[in-house]
Structure formats: C-alpha cells, structure tokens
C-alpha cells in the first residue's frame, strides 16, 4: 500500500521514535518491507479499536526493539 510505505519513509527520514495508530493502520504498516529498517522507532502506541493477538505478535517479530503499548479500553 502506497500510503503505508509513505508513512514509513517519513518515519525513517525524520527519525521518528514514536508511532501512534489504530490496529487497522498498524496492520497495513506491518506489510511494508521497510518497517524493519526504521531503527529510530522505539515506541508503538495503538488504540481506537480492539487489538488482535496476531497483530502484537507480528509487531514483536518485525520490531523486536520497540515498546508496544495498547491504549484501547
């Protein structure tokens, strides 16, 4: 998806350390190959809808160095 690739390129270029999004957007972003190379990213915050266990597991695999926080409910 072009939008998620664009978001990740912005995050990489601007050395973003925190990303806040709902699970739907996080699922799209996880599909980009470049996400693993976004080394400035240290915190992922998500909310707005329920999280699925598989999403958290994928985040842990793709971004093992990131803190993941669920602020939903």
CHARMM-style PDB file with segment names, atoms N, HN, CA, C and O in Angstrom:
ATOM      1  N   UNK     1       0.840  -1.179   0.000  1.00  0.00      PROA
ATOM      2  CA  UNK     1       0.000   0.000   0.000  1.00  0.00      PROA
ATOM      3  C   UNK     1       0.888   1.246   0.000  1.00  0.00      PROA
ATOM      4  O   UNK     1       1.793   1.374   0.825  1.00  0.00      PROA
ATOM      5  N   UNK     2       0.627   2.134  -0.905  1.00  0.00      PROA
ATOM      6  HN  UNK     2      -0.108   2.030  -1.575  1.00  0.00      PROA
ATOM      7  CA  UNK     2       1.443   3.345  -1.083  1.00  0.00      PROA
ATOM      8  C   UNK     2       1.432   4.246   0.150  1.00  0.00      PROA
ATOM      9  O   UNK     2       2.459   4.820   0.511  1.00  0.00      PROA
ATOM     10  N   UNK     3       0.269   4.372   0.797  1.00  0.00      PROA
ATOM     11  HN  UNK     3      -0.566   3.906   0.504  1.00  0.00      PROA
ATOM     12  CA  UNK     3       0.176   5.252   1.969  1.00  0.00      PROA
ATOM     13  C   UNK     3       1.045   4.751   3.121  1.00  0.00      PROA
ATOM     14  O   UNK     3       1.746   5.539   3.756  1.00  0.00      PROA
ATOM     15  N   UNK     4       1.004   3.452   3.391  1.00  0.00      PROA
ATOM     16  HN  UNK     4       0.435   2.812   2.875  1.00  0.00      PROA
ATOM     17  CA  UNK     4       1.808   2.923   4.491  1.00  0.00      PROA
ATOM     18  C   UNK     4       3.299   2.995   4.161  1.00  0.00      PROA
ATOM     19  O   UNK     4       4.116   3.242   5.048  1.00  0.00      PROA
ATOM     20  N   UNK     5       3.658   2.782   2.904  1.00  0.00      PROA
ATOM     21  HN  UNK     5       2.995   2.581   2.183  1.00  0.00      PROA
ATOM     22  CA  UNK     5       5.063   2.930   2.501  1.00  0.00      PROA
ATOM     23  C   UNK     5       5.516   4.379   2.681  1.00  0.00      PROA
ATOM     24  O   UNK     5       6.640   4.631   3.113  1.00  0.00      PROA
ATOM     25  N   UNK     6       4.650   5.321   2.352  1.00  0.00      PROA
ATOM     26  HN  UNK     6       3.737   5.116   2.000  1.00  0.00      PROA
ATOM     27  CA  UNK     6       4.955   6.735   2.508  1.00  0.00      PROA
ATOM     28  C   UNK     6       5.152   7.085   3.993  1.00  0.00      PROA
ATOM     29  O   UNK     6       6.088   7.802   4.348  1.00  0.00      PROA
ATOM     30  N   UNK     7       4.264   6.572   4.852  1.00  0.00      PROA
ATOM     31  HN  UNK     7       3.504   5.989   4.564  1.00  0.00      PROA
ATOM     32  CA  UNK     7       4.397   6.817   6.287  1.00  0.00      PROA
ATOM     33  C   UNK     7       5.726   6.305   6.835  1.00  0.00      PROA
ATOM     34  O   UNK     7       6.383   6.981   7.626  1.00  0.00      PROA
ATOM     35  N   UNK     8       6.109   5.121   6.411  1.00  0.00      PROA
ATOM     36  HN  UNK     8       5.575   4.572   5.768  1.00  0.00      PROA
ATOM     37  CA  UNK     8       7.371   4.549   6.888  1.00  0.00      PROA
ATOM     38  C   UNK     8       8.556   5.327   6.347  1.00  0.00      PROA
ATOM     39  O   UNK     8       9.536   5.520   7.067  1.00  0.00      PROA
ATOM     40  N   UNK     9       8.499   5.779   5.103  1.00  0.00      PROA
ATOM     41  HN  UNK     9       7.703   5.622   4.518  1.00  0.00      PROA
ATOM     42  CA  UNK     9       9.604   6.579   4.572  1.00  0.00      PROA
ATOM     43  C   UNK     9       9.725   7.897   5.341  1.00  0.00      PROA
ATOM     44  O   UNK     9      10.837   8.351   5.610  1.00  0.00      PROA
ATOM     45  N   UNK    10       8.606   8.508   5.695  1.00  0.00      PROA
ATOM     46  HN  UNK    10       7.702   8.139   5.476  1.00  0.00      PROA
ATOM     47  CA  UNK    10       8.642   9.719   6.521  1.00  0.00      PROA
ATOM     48  C   UNK    10       9.262   9.431   7.889  1.00  0.00      PROA
ATOM     49  O   UNK    10      10.102  10.189   8.374  1.00  0.00      PROA
ATOM     50  N   UNK    11       8.841   8.338   8.497  1.00  0.00      PROA
ATOM     51  HN  UNK    11       8.158   7.722   8.103  1.00  0.00      PROA
ATOM     52  CA  UNK    11       9.363   7.961   9.817  1.00  0.00      PROA
ATOM     53  C   UNK    11      10.878   7.743   9.762  1.00  0.00      PROA
ATOM     54  O   UNK    11      11.607   8.174  10.655  1.00  0.00      PROA
ATOM     55  N   UNK    12      11.337   7.077   8.715  1.00  0.00      PROA
ATOM     56  HN  UNK    12      10.745   6.727   7.990  1.00  0.00      PROA
ATOM     57  CA  UNK    12      12.778   6.844   8.566  1.00  0.00      PROA
ATOM     58  C   UNK    12      13.531   8.143   8.328  1.00  0.00      PROA
ATOM     59  O   UNK    12      14.543   8.403   8.980  1.00  0.00      PROA
ATOM     60  N   UNK    13      13.051   8.953   7.407  1.00  0.00      PROA
ATOM     61  HN  UNK    13      12.230   8.742   6.877  1.00  0.00      PROA
ATOM     62  CA  UNK    13      13.743  10.188   7.030  1.00  0.00      PROA
ATOM     63  C   UNK    13      13.790  11.209   8.163  1.00  0.00      PROA
ATOM     64  O   UNK    13      14.747  11.976   8.266  1.00  0.00      PROA
ATOM     65  N   UNK    14      12.767  11.223   9.012  1.00  0.00      PROA
ATOM     66  HN  UNK    14      11.989  10.600   8.929  1.00  0.00      PROA
ATOM     67  CA  UNK    14      12.697  12.194  10.103  1.00  0.00      PROA
ATOM     68  C   UNK    14      13.063  11.590  11.453  1.00  0.00      PROA
ATOM     69  O   UNK    14      12.929  12.234  12.494  1.00  0.00      PROA
ATOM     70  N   UNK    15      13.526  10.341  11.420  1.00  0.00      PROA
ATOM     71  HN  UNK    15      13.635   9.818  10.574  1.00  0.00      PROA
ATOM     72  CA  UNK    15      13.958   9.645  12.632  1.00  0.00      PROA
ATOM     73  C   UNK    15      12.889   9.667  13.736  1.00  0.00      PROA
ATOM     74  O   UNK    15      13.162   9.988  14.892  1.00  0.00      PROA
ATOM     75  N   UNK    16      11.685   9.318  13.335  1.00  0.00      PROA
ATOM     76  HN  UNK    16      11.463   9.058  12.395  1.00  0.00      PROA
ATOM     77  CA  UNK    16      10.552   9.266  14.258  1.00  0.00      PROA
ATOM     78  C   UNK    16      10.793   8.158  15.281  1.00  0.00      PROA
ATOM     79  O   UNK    16      11.195   7.050  14.924  1.00  0.00      PROA
ATOM     80  N   UNK    17      10.546   8.462  16.551  1.00  0.00      PROA
ATOM     81  HN  UNK    17      10.219   9.362  16.842  1.00  0.00      PROA
ATOM     82  CA  UNK    17      10.768   7.463  17.600  1.00  0.00      PROA
ATOM     83  C   UNK    17       9.459   6.891  18.148  1.00  0.00      PROA
ATOM     84  O   UNK    17       9.468   5.834  18.779  1.00  0.00      PROA
ATOM     85  N   UNK    18       8.329   7.577  17.915  1.00  0.00      PROA
ATOM     86  HN  UNK    18       8.321   8.436  17.402  1.00  0.00      PROA
ATOM     87  CA  UNK    18       7.037   7.094  18.396  1.00  0.00      PROA
ATOM     88  C   UNK    18       6.009   7.144  17.266  1.00  0.00      PROA
ATOM     89  O   UNK    18       5.912   8.124  16.527  1.00  0.00      PROA
ATOM     90  N   UNK    19       5.249   6.058  17.158  1.00  0.00      PROA
ATOM     91  HN  UNK    19       5.328   5.262  17.758  1.00  0.00      PROA
ATOM     92  CA  UNK    19       4.210   5.966  16.131  1.00  0.00      PROA
ATOM     93  C   UNK    19       2.917   5.585  16.825  1.00  0.00      PROA
ATOM     94  O   UNK    19       2.864   4.576  17.528  1.00  0.00      PROA
ATOM     95  N   UNK    20       1.873   6.382  16.635  1.00  0.00      PROA
ATOM     96  HN  UNK    20       1.916   7.201  16.063  1.00  0.00      PROA
ATOM     97  CA  UNK    20       0.577   6.131  17.260  1.00  0.00      PROA
ATOM     98  C   UNK    20      -0.460   5.911  16.168  1.00  0.00      PROA
ATOM     99  O   UNK    20      -0.655   6.769  15.308  1.00  0.00      PROA
ATOM    100  N   UNK    21      -1.117   4.771  16.205  1.00  0.00      PROA
ATOM    101  HN  UNK    21      -0.959   4.073  16.904  1.00  0.00      PROA
ATOM    102  CA  UNK    21      -2.112   4.442  15.185  1.00  0.00      PROA
ATOM    103  C   UNK    21      -3.040   3.358  15.707  1.00  0.00      PROA
ATOM    104  O   UNK    21      -2.741   2.677  16.688  1.00  0.00      PROA
ATOM    105  N   UNK    22      -4.154   3.216  15.042  1.00  0.00      PROA
ATOM    106  HN  UNK    22      -4.397   3.769  14.245  1.00  0.00      PROA
ATOM    107  CA  UNK    22      -5.079   2.131  15.360  1.00  0.00      PROA
ATOM    108  C   UNK    22      -4.593   0.828  14.758  1.00  0.00      PROA
ATOM    109  O   UNK    22      -3.754   0.834  13.858  1.00  0.00      PROA
ATOM    110  N   UNK    23      -5.105  -0.280  15.241  1.00  0.00      PROA
ATOM    111  HN  UNK    23      -5.787  -0.285  15.972  1.00  0.00      PROA
ATOM    112  CA  UNK    23      -4.698  -1.592  14.738  1.00  0.00      PROA
ATOM    113  C   UNK    23      -4.861  -1.768  13.226  1.00  0.00      PROA
ATOM    114  O   UNK    23      -4.060  -2.462  12.600  1.00  0.00      PROA
ATOM    115  N   UNK    24      -5.881  -1.153  12.636  1.00  0.00      PROA
ATOM    116  HN  UNK    24      -6.532  -0.589  13.145  1.00  0.00      PROA
ATOM    117  CA  UNK    24      -6.074  -1.288  11.184  1.00  0.00      PROA
ATOM    118  C   UNK    24      -4.892  -0.692  10.425  1.00  0.00      PROA
ATOM    119  O   UNK    24      -4.373  -1.311   9.495  1.00  0.00      PROA
ATOM    120  N   UNK    25      -4.467   0.506  10.818  1.00  0.00      PROA
ATOM    121  HN  UNK    25      -4.889   1.008  11.573  1.00  0.00      PROA
ATOM    122  CA  UNK    25      -3.322   1.128  10.161  1.00  0.00      PROA
ATOM    123  C   UNK    25      -2.030   0.383  10.488  1.00  0.00      PROA
ATOM    124  O   UNK    25      -1.174   0.218   9.618  1.00  0.00      PROA
ATOM    125  N   UNK    26      -1.882  -0.063  11.723  1.00  0.00      PROA
ATOM    126  HN  UNK    26      -2.577   0.071  12.430  1.00  0.00      PROA
ATOM    127  CA  UNK    26      -0.684  -0.824  12.086  1.00  0.00      PROA
ATOM    128  C   UNK    26      -0.572  -2.099  11.247  1.00  0.00      PROA
ATOM    129  O   UNK    26       0.528  -2.492  10.860  1.00  0.00      PROA
ATOM    130  N   UNK    27      -1.693  -2.738  10.969  1.00  0.00      PROA
ATOM    131  HN  UNK    27      -2.587  -2.419  11.283  1.00  0.00      PROA
ATOM    132  CA  UNK    27      -1.682  -3.944  10.124  1.00  0.00      PROA
ATOM    133  C   UNK    27      -1.173  -3.629   8.726  1.00  0.00      PROA
ATOM    134  O   UNK    27      -0.414  -4.409   8.151  1.00  0.00      PROA
ATOM    135  N   UNK    28      -1.585  -2.491   8.176  1.00  0.00      PROA
ATOM    136  HN  UNK    28      -2.202  -1.858   8.643  1.00  0.00      PROA
ATOM    137  CA  UNK    28      -1.098  -2.094   6.853  1.00  0.00      PROA
ATOM    138  C   UNK    28       0.393  -1.772   6.875  1.00  0.00      PROA
ATOM    139  O   UNK    28       1.137  -2.174   5.981  1.00  0.00      PROA
ATOM    140  N   UNK    29       0.814  -1.052   7.893  1.00  0.00      PROA
ATOM    141  HN  UNK    29       0.210  -0.726   8.619  1.00  0.00      PROA
ATOM    142  CA  UNK    29       2.218  -0.668   8.008  1.00  0.00      PROA
ATOM    143  C   UNK    29       3.105  -1.912   8.168  1.00  0.00      PROA
ATOM    144  O   UNK    29       4.222  -1.953   7.653  1.00  0.00      PROA
ATOM    145  N   UNK    30       2.608  -2.904   8.869  1.00  0.00      PROA
ATOM    146  HN  UNK    30       1.700  -2.872   9.287  1.00  0.00      PROA
ATOM    147  CA  UNK    30       3.373  -4.147   9.063  1.00  0.00      PROA
ATOM    148  C   UNK    30       3.644  -4.882   7.751  1.00  0.00      PROA
ATOM    149  O   UNK    30       4.563  -5.698   7.680  1.00  0.00      PROA
ATOM    150  N   UNK    31       2.872  -4.608   6.737  1.00  0.00      PROA
ATOM    151  HN  UNK    31       2.126  -3.945   6.795  1.00  0.00      PROA
ATOM    152  CA  UNK    31       3.052  -5.274   5.448  1.00  0.00      PROA
ATOM    153  C   UNK    31       4.196  -4.692   4.628  1.00  0.00      PROA
ATOM    154  O   UNK    31       4.597  -5.276   3.622  1.00  0.00      PROA
ATOM    155  N   UNK    32       4.727  -3.542   5.052  1.00  0.00      PROA
ATOM    156  HN  UNK    32       4.401  -3.067   5.870  1.00  0.00      PROA
ATOM    157  CA  UNK    32       5.810  -2.919   4.296  1.00  0.00      PROA
ATOM    158  C   UNK    32       7.146  -3.544   4.691  1.00  0.00      PROA
ATOM    159  O   UNK    32       7.398  -3.803   5.868  1.00  0.00      PROA
ATOM    160  N   UNK    33       7.982  -3.778   3.710  1.00  0.00      PROA
ATOM    161  HN  UNK    33       7.776  -3.568   2.754  1.00  0.00      PROA
ATOM    162  CA  UNK    33       9.303  -4.362   3.971  1.00  0.00      PROA
ATOM    163  C   UNK    33      10.223  -3.393   4.692  1.00  0.00      PROA
ATOM    164  O   UNK    33      11.108  -3.807   5.440  1.00  0.00      PROA
ATOM    165  N   UNK    34      10.016  -2.117   4.468  1.00  0.00      PROA
ATOM    166  HN  UNK    34       9.296  -1.781   3.860  1.00  0.00      PROA
ATOM    167  CA  UNK    34      10.903  -1.092   5.028  1.00  0.00      PROA
ATOM    168  C   UNK    34      10.739  -0.893   6.534  1.00  0.00      PROA
ATOM    169  O   UNK    34      11.613  -0.307   7.173  1.00  0.00      PROA
ATOM    170  N   UNK    35       9.657  -1.360   7.100  1.00  0.00      PROA
ATOM    171  HN  UNK    35       8.947  -1.837   6.581  1.00  0.00      PROA
ATOM    172  CA  UNK    35       9.415  -1.133   8.521  1.00  0.00      PROA
ATOM    173  C   UNK    35      10.553  -1.661   9.392  1.00  0.00      PROA
ATOM    174  O   UNK    35      10.921  -1.029  10.381  1.00  0.00      PROA
ATOM    175  N   UNK    36      11.099  -2.790   9.037  1.00  0.00      PROA
ATOM    176  HN  UNK    36      10.800  -3.305   8.233  1.00  0.00      PROA
ATOM    177  CA  UNK    36      12.192  -3.385   9.815  1.00  0.00      PROA
ATOM    178  C   UNK    36      13.442  -2.515   9.836  1.00  0.00      PROA
ATOM    179  O   UNK    36      14.294  -2.667  10.712  1.00  0.00      PROA
ATOM    180  N   UNK    37      13.552  -1.604   8.873  1.00  0.00      PROA
ATOM    181  HN  UNK    37      12.861  -1.481   8.161  1.00  0.00      PROA
ATOM    182  CA  UNK    37      14.726  -0.741   8.781  1.00  0.00      PROA
ATOM    183  C   UNK    37      14.497   0.631   9.416  1.00  0.00      PROA
ATOM    184  O   UNK    37      15.348   1.515   9.319  1.00  0.00      PROA
ATOM    185  N   UNK    38      13.367   0.801  10.050  1.00  0.00      PROA
ATOM    186  HN  UNK    38      12.675   0.083  10.128  1.00  0.00      PROA
ATOM    187  CA  UNK    38      13.045   2.059  10.713  1.00  0.00      PROA
ATOM    188  C   UNK    38      13.591   1.989  12.148  1.00  0.00      PROA
ATOM    189  O   UNK    38      12.831   1.857  13.108  1.00  0.00      PROA
ATOM    190  N   UNK    39      14.896   2.079  12.271  1.00  0.00      PROA
ATOM    191  HN  UNK    39      15.513   2.186  11.491  1.00  0.00      PROA
ATOM    192  CA  UNK    39      15.578   1.833  13.537  1.00  0.00      PROA
ATOM    193  C   UNK    39      15.378   2.921  14.576  1.00  0.00      PROA
ATOM    194  O   UNK    39      15.628   2.687  15.758  1.00  0.00      PROA
ATOM    195  N   UNK    40      14.937   4.097  14.175  1.00  0.00      PROA
ATOM    196  HN  UNK    40      14.734   4.287  13.215  1.00  0.00      PROA
ATOM    197  CA  UNK    40      14.682   5.165  15.147  1.00  0.00      PROA
ATOM    198  C   UNK    40      13.408   4.902  15.947  1.00  0.00      PROA
ATOM    199  O   UNK    40      13.223   5.466  17.025  1.00  0.00      PROA
ATOM    200  N   UNK    41      12.543   4.058  15.427  1.00  0.00      PROA
ATOM    201  HN  UNK    41      12.694   3.600  14.552  1.00  0.00      PROA
ATOM    202  CA  UNK    41      11.266   3.769  16.064  1.00  0.00      PROA
ATOM    203  C   UNK    41      11.484   2.983  17.357  1.00  0.00      PROA
ATOM    204  O   UNK    41      12.027   1.879  17.340  1.00  0.00      PROA
ATOM    205  N   UNK    42      11.056   3.564  18.470  1.00  0.00      PROA
ATOM    206  HN  UNK    42      10.615   4.461  18.483  1.00  0.00      PROA
ATOM    207  CA  UNK    42      11.250   2.928  19.779  1.00  0.00      PROA
ATOM    208  C   UNK    42       9.935   2.600  20.477  1.00  0.00      PROA
ATOM    209  O   UNK    42       9.890   1.717  21.333  1.00  0.00      PROA
ATOM    210  N   UNK    43       8.866   3.308  20.115  1.00  0.00      PROA
ATOM    211  HN  UNK    43       8.903   4.025  19.419  1.00  0.00      PROA
ATOM    212  CA  UNK    43       7.566   3.119  20.764  1.00  0.00      PROA
ATOM    213  C   UNK    43       6.446   3.055  19.735  1.00  0.00      PROA
ATOM    214  O   UNK    43       6.349   3.902  18.847  1.00  0.00      PROA
ATOM    215  N   UNK    44       5.608   2.044  19.869  1.00  0.00      PROA
ATOM    216  HN  UNK    44       5.686   1.356  20.590  1.00  0.00      PROA
ATOM    217  CA  UNK    44       4.403   1.910  19.060  1.00  0.00      PROA
ATOM    218  C   UNK    44       3.227   2.011  20.032  1.00  0.00      PROA
ATOM    219  O   UNK    44       3.135   1.237  20.985  1.00  0.00      PROA
ATOM    220  N   UNK    45       2.334   2.964  19.787  1.00  0.00      PROA
ATOM    221  HN  UNK    45       2.408   3.592  19.013  1.00  0.00      PROA
ATOM    222  CA  UNK    45       1.156   3.147  20.634  1.00  0.00      PROA
ATOM    223  C   UNK    45      -0.066   2.957  19.748  1.00  0.00      PROA
ATOM    224  O   UNK    45      -0.167   3.549  18.673  1.00  0.00      PROA
ATOM    225  N   UNK    46      -0.982   2.134  20.207  1.00  0.00      PROA
ATOM    226  HN  UNK    46      -0.900   1.653  21.080  1.00  0.00      PROA
ATOM    227  CA  UNK    46      -2.169   1.882  19.408  1.00  0.00      PROA
ATOM    228  C   UNK    46      -3.427   1.953  20.240  1.00  0.00      PROA
ATOM    229  O   UNK    46      -3.423   1.654  21.434  1.00  0.00      PROA
ATOM    230  N   UNK    47      -4.498   2.351  19.594  1.00  0.00      PROA
ATOM    231  HN  UNK    47      -4.501   2.594  18.624  1.00  0.00      PROA
ATOM    232  CA  UNK    47      -5.779   2.420  20.267  1.00  0.00      PROA
ATOM    233  C   UNK    47      -6.883   2.661  19.264  1.00  0.00      PROA
ATOM    234  O   UNK    47      -6.665   2.599  18.054  1.00  0.00      PROA
ATOM    235  N   UNK    48      -8.061   2.934  19.770  1.00  0.00      PROA
ATOM    236  HN  UNK    48      -8.238   2.984  20.753  1.00  0.00      PROA
ATOM    237  CA  UNK    48      -9.184   3.249  18.903  1.00  0.00      PROA
ATOM    238  C   UNK    48     -10.033   2.048  18.529  1.00  0.00      PROA
ATOM    239  O   UNK    48     -11.191   2.200  18.140  1.00  0.00      PROA
ATOM    240  N   UNK    49      -9.475   0.874  18.644  1.00  0.00      PROA
ATOM    241  HN  UNK    49      -8.534   0.751  18.961  1.00  0.00      PROA
ATOM    242  CA  UNK    49     -10.208  -0.359  18.366  1.00  0.00      PROA
ATOM    243  C   UNK    49      -9.466  -1.508  19.031  1.00  0.00      PROA
ATOM    244  O   UNK    49      -8.311  -1.362  19.429  1.00  0.00      PROA
ATOM    245  N   UNK    50     -10.125  -2.638  19.148  1.00  0.00      PROA
ATOM    246  HN  UNK    50     -11.064  -2.757  18.824  1.00  0.00      PROA
ATOM    247  CA  UNK    50      -9.526  -3.795  19.808  1.00  0.00      PROA
ATOM    248  C   UNK    50      -8.333  -4.342  19.018  1.00  0.00      PROA
ATOM    249  O   UNK    50      -8.316  -4.302  17.788  1.00  0.00      PROA
ATOM    250  N   UNK    51      -7.350  -4.846  19.742  1.00  0.00      PROA
ATOM    251  HN  UNK    51      -7.364  -4.878  20.741  1.00  0.00      PROA
ATOM    252  CA  UNK    51      -6.157  -5.441  19.143  1.00  0.00      PROA
ATOM    253  C   UNK    51      -6.360  -6.943  19.000  1.00  0.00      PROA
ATOM    254  O   UNK    51      -6.988  -7.581  19.845  1.00  0.00      PROA
ATOM    255  N   UNK    52      -5.829  -7.489  17.937  1.00  0.00      PROA
ATOM    256  HN  UNK    52      -5.318  -6.970  17.251  1.00  0.00      PROA
ATOM    257  CA  UNK    52      -5.797  -8.941  17.782  1.00  0.00      PROA
ATOM    258  C   UNK    52      -4.424  -9.431  18.220  1.00  0.00      PROA
ATOM    259  O   UNK    52      -3.415  -8.757  18.014  1.00  0.00      PROA
ATOM    260  N   UNK    53      -4.400 -10.591  18.815  1.00  0.00      PROA
ATOM    261  HN  UNK    53      -5.220 -11.139  18.982  1.00  0.00      PROA
ATOM    262  CA  UNK    53      -3.147 -11.176  19.306  1.00  0.00      PROA
ATOM    263  C   UNK    53      -2.109 -11.291  18.187  1.00  0.00      PROA
ATOM    264  O   UNK    53      -0.928 -11.022  18.407  1.00  0.00      PROA
ATOM    265  N   UNK    54      -2.541 -11.686  16.998  1.00  0.00      PROA
ATOM    266  HN  UNK    54      -3.500 -11.904  16.819  1.00  0.00      PROA
ATOM    267  CA  UNK    54      -1.604 -11.864  15.883  1.00  0.00      PROA
ATOM    268  C   UNK    54      -0.924 -10.551  15.493  1.00  0.00      PROA
ATOM    269  O   UNK    54       0.223 -10.563  15.045  1.00  0.00      PROA
ATOM    270  N   UNK    55      -1.609  -9.430  15.657  1.00  0.00      PROA
ATOM    271  HN  UNK    55      -2.540  -9.421  16.021  1.00  0.00      PROA
ATOM    272  CA  UNK    55      -1.002  -8.132  15.362  1.00  0.00      PROA
ATOM    273  C   UNK    55       0.166  -7.858  16.313  1.00  0.00      PROA
ATOM    274  O   UNK    55       1.237  -7.428  15.885  1.00  0.00      PROA
ATOM    275  N   UNK    56      -0.048  -8.106  17.581  1.00  0.00      PROA
ATOM    276  HN  UNK    56      -0.918  -8.455  17.929  1.00  0.00      PROA
ATOM    277  CA  UNK    56       1.009  -7.888  18.569  1.00  0.00      PROA
ATOM    278  C   UNK    56       2.194  -8.809  18.288  1.00  0.00      PROA
ATOM    279  O   UNK    56       3.346  -8.384  18.371  1.00  0.00      PROA
ATOM    280  N   UNK    57       1.919 -10.050  17.961  1.00  0.00      PROA
ATOM    281  HN  UNK    57       0.983 -10.396  17.893  1.00  0.00      PROA
ATOM    282  CA  UNK    57       3.000 -10.999  17.654  1.00  0.00      PROA
ATOM    283  C   UNK    57       3.789 -10.547  16.424  1.00  0.00      PROA
ATOM    284  O   UNK    57       5.016 -10.644  16.407  1.00  0.00      PROA
ATOM    285  N   UNK    58       3.093 -10.055  15.397  1.00  0.00      PROA
ATOM    286  HN  UNK    58       2.096  -9.976  15.411  1.00  0.00      PROA
ATOM    287  CA  UNK    58       3.787  -9.564  14.193  1.00  0.00      PROA
ATOM    288  C   UNK    58       4.637  -8.337  14.514  1.00  0.00      PROA
ATOM    289  O   UNK    58       5.752  -8.204  14.009  1.00  0.00      PROA
ATOM    290  N   UNK    59       4.115  -7.444  15.351  1.00  0.00      PROA
ATOM    291  HN  UNK    59       3.210  -7.552  15.762  1.00  0.00      PROA
ATOM    292  CA  UNK    59       4.901  -6.274  15.764  1.00  0.00      PROA
ATOM    293  C   UNK    59       6.172  -6.708  16.484  1.00  0.00      PROA
ATOM    294  O   UNK    59       7.244  -6.157  16.237  1.00  0.00      PROA
ATOM    295  N   UNK    60       6.058  -7.682  17.362  1.00  0.00      PROA
ATOM    296  HN  UNK    60       5.187  -8.130  17.562  1.00  0.00      PROA
ATOM    297  CA  UNK    60       7.214  -8.188  18.115  1.00  0.00      PROA
ATOM    298  C   UNK    60       8.274  -8.804  17.201  1.00  0.00      PROA
ATOM    299  O   UNK    60       9.473  -8.669  17.448  1.00  0.00      PROA
ATOM    300  N   UNK    61       7.823  -9.477  16.150  1.00  0.00      PROA
ATOM    301  HN  UNK    61       6.850  -9.587  15.949  1.00  0.00      PROA
ATOM    302  CA  UNK    61       8.761 -10.100  15.215  1.00  0.00      PROA
ATOM    303  C   UNK    61       9.445  -9.039  14.347  1.00  0.00      PROA
ATOM    304  O   UNK    61      10.663  -9.061  14.170  1.00  0.00      PROA
ATOM    305  N   UNK    62       8.659  -8.123  13.817  1.00  0.00      PROA
ATOM    306  HN  UNK    62       7.670  -8.104  13.961  1.00  0.00      PROA
ATOM    307  CA  UNK    62       9.198  -7.136  12.885  1.00  0.00      PROA
ATOM    308  C   UNK    62       9.960  -6.011  13.588  1.00  0.00      PROA
ATOM    309  O   UNK    62      10.904  -5.454  13.027  1.00  0.00      PROA
ATOM    310  N   UNK    63       9.553  -5.679  14.810  1.00  0.00      PROA
ATOM    311  HN  UNK    63       8.786  -6.131  15.266  1.00  0.00      PROA
ATOM    312  CA  UNK    63      10.179  -4.586  15.558  1.00  0.00      PROA
ATOM    313  C   UNK    63      10.495  -5.049  16.985  1.00  0.00      PROA
ATOM    314  O   UNK    63       9.899  -4.551  17.940  1.00  0.00      PROA
ATOM    315  N   UNK    64      11.415  -5.985  17.134  1.00  0.00      PROA
ATOM    316  HN  UNK    64      11.899  -6.390  16.358  1.00  0.00      PROA
ATOM    317  CA  UNK    64      11.675  -6.554  18.467  1.00  0.00      PROA
ATOM    318  C   UNK    64      12.232  -5.542  19.474  1.00  0.00      PROA
ATOM    319  O   UNK    64      12.160  -5.771  20.681  1.00  0.00      PROA
ATOM    320  N   UNK    65      12.769  -4.458  19.002  1.00  0.00      PROA
ATOM    321  HN  UNK    65      12.828  -4.272  18.021  1.00  0.00      PROA
ATOM    322  CA  UNK    65      13.380  -3.446  19.867  1.00  0.00      PROA
ATOM    323  C   UNK    65      12.391  -2.364  20.294  1.00  0.00      PROA
ATOM    324  O   UNK    65      12.774  -1.447  21.021  1.00  0.00      PROA
ATOM    325  N   UNK    66      11.129  -2.445  19.864  1.00  0.00      PROA
ATOM    326  HN  UNK    66      10.819  -3.190  19.274  1.00  0.00      PROA
ATOM    327  CA  UNK    66      10.119  -1.428  20.162  1.00  0.00      PROA
ATOM    328  C   UNK    66       9.267  -1.805  21.359  1.00  0.00      PROA
ATOM    329  O   UNK    66       8.947  -2.974  21.575  1.00  0.00      PROA
ATOM    330  N   UNK    67       8.907  -0.794  22.128  1.00  0.00      PROA
ATOM    331  HN  UNK    67       9.166   0.156  21.952  1.00  0.00      PROA
ATOM    332  CA  UNK    67       7.920  -0.957  23.178  1.00  0.00      PROA
ATOM    333  C   UNK    67       6.547  -0.804  22.506  1.00  0.00      PROA
ATOM    334  O   UNK    67       6.325   0.131  21.736  1.00  0.00      PROA
ATOM    335  N   UNK    68       5.641  -1.723  22.804  1.00  0.00      PROA
ATOM    336  HN  UNK    68       5.821  -2.482  23.430  1.00  0.00      PROA
ATOM    337  CA  UNK    68       4.296  -1.693  22.231  1.00  0.00      PROA
ATOM    338  C   UNK    68       3.307  -1.429  23.361  1.00  0.00      PROA
ATOM    339  O   UNK    68       3.278  -2.152  24.357  1.00  0.00      PROA
ATOM    340  N   UNK    69       2.495  -0.383  23.193  1.00  0.00      PROA
ATOM    341  HN  UNK    69       2.519   0.205  22.384  1.00  0.00      PROA
ATOM    342  CA  UNK    69       1.521  -0.011  24.224  1.00  0.00      PROA
ATOM    343  C   UNK    69       0.126   0.063  23.623  1.00  0.00      PROA
ATOM    344  O   UNK    69      -0.093   0.724  22.608  1.00  0.00      PROA
ATOM    345  N   UNK    70      -0.803  -0.616  24.258  1.00  0.00      PROA
ATOM    346  HN  UNK    70      -0.625  -1.152  25.082  1.00  0.00      PROA
ATOM    347  CA  UNK    70      -2.199  -0.590  23.840  1.00  0.00      PROA
ATOM    348  C   UNK    70      -2.936   0.385  24.753  1.00  0.00      PROA
ATOM    349  O   UNK    70      -2.983   0.176  25.965  1.00  0.00      PROA
ATOM    350  N   UNK    71      -3.505   1.433  24.197  1.00  0.00      PROA
ATOM    351  HN  UNK    71      -3.468   1.603  23.212  1.00  0.00      PROA
ATOM    352  CA  UNK    71      -4.238   2.408  24.999  1.00  0.00      PROA
ATOM    353  C   UNK    71      -5.751   2.301  24.760  1.00  0.00      PROA
ATOM    354  O   UNK    71      -6.500   3.227  25.072  1.00  0.00      PROA
ATOM    355  N   UNK    72      -6.180   1.193  24.220  1.00  0.00      PROA
ATOM    356  HN  UNK    72      -5.571   0.441  23.967  1.00  0.00      PROA
ATOM    357  CA  UNK    72      -7.605   0.955  23.978  1.00  0.00      PROA
ATOM    358  C   UNK    72      -8.223   0.306  25.210  1.00  0.00      PROA
ATOM    359  O   UNK    72      -7.714  -0.701  25.701  1.00  0.00      PROA
ATOM    360  N   UNK    73      -9.296   0.865  25.702  1.00  0.00      PROA
ATOM    361  HN  UNK    73      -9.709   1.683  25.303  1.00  0.00      PROA
ATOM    362  CA  UNK    73     -10.041   0.252  26.803  1.00  0.00      PROA
ATOM    363  C   UNK    73      -9.296   0.263  28.025  1.00  0.00      PROA
ATOM    364  OT1 UNK    73      -9.782  -0.216  29.049  1.00  0.00      PROA
TER     365      UNK     73
END
